[in-house]
CSV table of C-alpha atoms in Angstrom, one decimal:
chain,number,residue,atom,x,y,z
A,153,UNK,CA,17.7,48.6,20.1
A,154,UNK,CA,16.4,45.0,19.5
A,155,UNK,CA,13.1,44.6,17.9
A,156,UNK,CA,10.8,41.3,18.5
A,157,UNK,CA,9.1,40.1,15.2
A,158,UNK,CA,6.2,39.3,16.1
A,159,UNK,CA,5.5,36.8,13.2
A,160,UNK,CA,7.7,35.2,10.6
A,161,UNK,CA,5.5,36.2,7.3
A,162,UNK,CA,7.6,34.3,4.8
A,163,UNK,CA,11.0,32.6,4.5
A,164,UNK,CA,13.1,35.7,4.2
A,165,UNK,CA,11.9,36.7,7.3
A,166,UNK,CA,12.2,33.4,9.1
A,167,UNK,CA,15.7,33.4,8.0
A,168,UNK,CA,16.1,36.5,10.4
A,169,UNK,CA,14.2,35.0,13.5
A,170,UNK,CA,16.2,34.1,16.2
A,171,UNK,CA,16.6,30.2,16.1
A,172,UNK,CA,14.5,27.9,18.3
A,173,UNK,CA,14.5,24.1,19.0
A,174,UNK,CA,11.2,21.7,19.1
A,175,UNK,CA,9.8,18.7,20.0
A,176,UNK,CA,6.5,16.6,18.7
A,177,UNK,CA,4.3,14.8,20.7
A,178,UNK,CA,4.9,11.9,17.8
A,179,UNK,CA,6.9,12.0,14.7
A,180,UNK,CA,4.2,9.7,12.7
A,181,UNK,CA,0.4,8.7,13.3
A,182,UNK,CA,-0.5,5.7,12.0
A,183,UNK,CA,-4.2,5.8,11.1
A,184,UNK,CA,-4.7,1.8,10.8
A,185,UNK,CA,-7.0,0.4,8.4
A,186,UNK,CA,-9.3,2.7,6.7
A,187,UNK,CA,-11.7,2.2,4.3
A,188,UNK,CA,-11.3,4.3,0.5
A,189,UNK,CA,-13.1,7.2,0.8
A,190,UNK,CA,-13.4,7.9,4.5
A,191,UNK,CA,-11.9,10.9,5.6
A,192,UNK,CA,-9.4,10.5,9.3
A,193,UNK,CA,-8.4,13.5,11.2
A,194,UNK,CA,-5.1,13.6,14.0
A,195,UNK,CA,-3.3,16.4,16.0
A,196,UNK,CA,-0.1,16.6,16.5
A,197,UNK,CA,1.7,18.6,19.3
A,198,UNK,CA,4.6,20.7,18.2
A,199,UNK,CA,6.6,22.2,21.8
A,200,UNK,CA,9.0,25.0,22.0
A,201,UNK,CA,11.6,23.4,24.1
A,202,UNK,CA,14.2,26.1,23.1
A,203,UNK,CA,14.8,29.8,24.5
A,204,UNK,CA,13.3,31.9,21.7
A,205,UNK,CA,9.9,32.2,20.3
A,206,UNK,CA,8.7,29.5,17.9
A,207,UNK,CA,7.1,31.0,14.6
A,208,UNK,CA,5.5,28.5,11.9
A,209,UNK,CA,5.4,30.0,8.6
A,210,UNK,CA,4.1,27.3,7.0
A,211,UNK,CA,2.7,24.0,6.8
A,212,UNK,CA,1.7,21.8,4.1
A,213,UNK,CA,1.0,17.9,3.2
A,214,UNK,CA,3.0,16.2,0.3
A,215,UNK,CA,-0.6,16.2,-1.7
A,216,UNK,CA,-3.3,17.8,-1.7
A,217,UNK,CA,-5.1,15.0,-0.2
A,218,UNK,CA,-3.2,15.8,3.5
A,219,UNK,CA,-4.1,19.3,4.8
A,220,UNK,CA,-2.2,20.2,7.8
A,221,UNK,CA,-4.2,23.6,10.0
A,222,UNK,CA,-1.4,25.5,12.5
A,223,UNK,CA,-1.2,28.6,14.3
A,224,UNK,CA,-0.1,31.8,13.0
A,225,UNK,CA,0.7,33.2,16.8
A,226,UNK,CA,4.3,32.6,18.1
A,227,UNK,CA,4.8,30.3,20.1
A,228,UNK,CA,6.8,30.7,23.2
A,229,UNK,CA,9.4,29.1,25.1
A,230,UNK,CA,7.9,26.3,26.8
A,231,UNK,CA,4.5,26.2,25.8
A,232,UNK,CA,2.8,23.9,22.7
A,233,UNK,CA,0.4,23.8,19.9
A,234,UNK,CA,-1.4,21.7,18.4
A,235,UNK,CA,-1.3,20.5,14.2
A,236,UNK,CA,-4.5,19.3,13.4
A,237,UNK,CA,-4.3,17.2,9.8
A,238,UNK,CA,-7.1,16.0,7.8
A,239,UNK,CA,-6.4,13.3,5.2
A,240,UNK,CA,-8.6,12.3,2.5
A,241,UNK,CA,-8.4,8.7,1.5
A,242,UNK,CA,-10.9,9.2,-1.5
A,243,UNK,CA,-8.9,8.0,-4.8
A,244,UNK,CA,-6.1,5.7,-2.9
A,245,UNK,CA,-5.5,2.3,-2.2
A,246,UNK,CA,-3.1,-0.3,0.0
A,247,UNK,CA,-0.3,0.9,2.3
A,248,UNK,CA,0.3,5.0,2.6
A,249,UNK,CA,2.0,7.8,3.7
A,250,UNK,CA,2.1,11.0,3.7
A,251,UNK,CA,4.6,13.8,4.6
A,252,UNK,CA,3.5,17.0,6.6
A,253,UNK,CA,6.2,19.9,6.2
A,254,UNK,CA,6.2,22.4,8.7
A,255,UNK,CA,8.3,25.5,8.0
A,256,UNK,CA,9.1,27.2,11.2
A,257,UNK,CA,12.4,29.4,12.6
A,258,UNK,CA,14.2,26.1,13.8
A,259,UNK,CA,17.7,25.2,12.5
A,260,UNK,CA,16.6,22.6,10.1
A,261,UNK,CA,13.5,25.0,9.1
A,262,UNK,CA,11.6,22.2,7.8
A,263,UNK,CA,10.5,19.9,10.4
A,264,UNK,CA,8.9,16.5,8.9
A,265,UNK,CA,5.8,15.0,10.4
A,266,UNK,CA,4.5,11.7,8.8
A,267,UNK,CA,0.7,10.3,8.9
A,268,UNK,CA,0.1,6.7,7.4
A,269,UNK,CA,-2.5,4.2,6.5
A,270,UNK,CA,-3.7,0.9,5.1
A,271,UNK,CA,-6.4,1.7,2.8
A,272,UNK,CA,-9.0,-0.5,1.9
A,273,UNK,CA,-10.7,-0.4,-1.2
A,274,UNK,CA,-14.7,-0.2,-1.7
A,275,UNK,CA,-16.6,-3.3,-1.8
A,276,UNK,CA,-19.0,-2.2,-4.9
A,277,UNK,CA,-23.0,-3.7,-4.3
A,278,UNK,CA,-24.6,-4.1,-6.8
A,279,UNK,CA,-22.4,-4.6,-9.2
A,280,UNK,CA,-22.7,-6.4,-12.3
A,281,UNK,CA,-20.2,-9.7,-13.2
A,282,UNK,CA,-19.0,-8.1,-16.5
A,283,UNK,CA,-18.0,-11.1,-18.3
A,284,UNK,CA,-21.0,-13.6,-16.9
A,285,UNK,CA,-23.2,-10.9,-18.9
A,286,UNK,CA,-21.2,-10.9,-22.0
A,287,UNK,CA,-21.1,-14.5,-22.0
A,288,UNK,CA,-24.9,-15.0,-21.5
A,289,UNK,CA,-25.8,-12.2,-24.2
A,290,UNK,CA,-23.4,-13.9,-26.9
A,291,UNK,CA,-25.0,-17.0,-26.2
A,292,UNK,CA,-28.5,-15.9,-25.8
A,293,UNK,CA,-27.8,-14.4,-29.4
A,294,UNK,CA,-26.3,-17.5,-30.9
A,295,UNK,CA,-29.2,-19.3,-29.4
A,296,UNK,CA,-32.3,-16.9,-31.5
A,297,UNK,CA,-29.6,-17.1,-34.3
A,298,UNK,CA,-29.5,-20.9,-34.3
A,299,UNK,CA,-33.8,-20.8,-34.1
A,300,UNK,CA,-34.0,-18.6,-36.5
A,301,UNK,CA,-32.0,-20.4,-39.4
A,302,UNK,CA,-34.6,-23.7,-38.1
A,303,UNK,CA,-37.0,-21.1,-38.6
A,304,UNK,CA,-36.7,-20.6,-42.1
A,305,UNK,CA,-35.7,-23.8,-43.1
């Protein structure tokens, strides 16, 4: 008697799924430039190109800052679905990536998806030159110093 599992709920059971075989629509999305702060959003296709049904148990970024959404349904033989991922940029800066690891019943069980970026930083308004105002208040306050020694003399 052979029983279907109809969903791989953690890694003991994936380790008793049949194995399958797949394919991604791209192995890394490159965002381009991005300003810090803004938050990008890409899908990813993940295919079942082998004989068995696919099952993802899991899926997760290498931070917190790259959330990854999949489906909990298998996936059959043939068919794909999509991996939508979200990345916040708030907090980084420069050149970026990030990892997406996606735990499914394949031989390698964790299949690798990348997501990249050149992030740049804020322009701040508004913002105050630091050392012009230090400079100008030591030397407005030398200055009343120096008139008020001629002052009292």
């Amino acid at each position: 008697k052979t029983e279907e599992i109809s969903t791989a709920s953690s890694l003991e059971d994936n380790a008793k799924v049949p194995k399958t075989k797949v394919e991604f629509d791209k192995e890394i999305h490159d965002f381009g430039e991005i300003e810090q702060g803004e938050i990008v959003e890409t899908t990813f296709l993940i295919k079942n190109v082998g004989d068995k049904n696919l099952y993802i148990v899991d899926a997760h970024g290498s931070c917190g800052c790259t959330v990854p959404e999949v489906t909990k349904e298998a996936i059959e033989p043939g068919k794909s679905a999509p991996i939508s991922v979200k990345f916040d940029s708030n907090g980084k800066s420069g050149e970026v990536t990030k990892t997406i690891m996606v735990t499914c019943n394949t031989e390698k069980i964790v299949e690798n998806i990348k997501i990249k970026a050149s992030i740049k930083k804020k322009k701040k308004i508004n913002e105050p030159n630091l050392n012009y105002s230090v400079g100008v208040n030591v030397r407005s306050v030398l200055l009343l110093n120096h008139y008020a020694k001629k002052q009292k003399n």
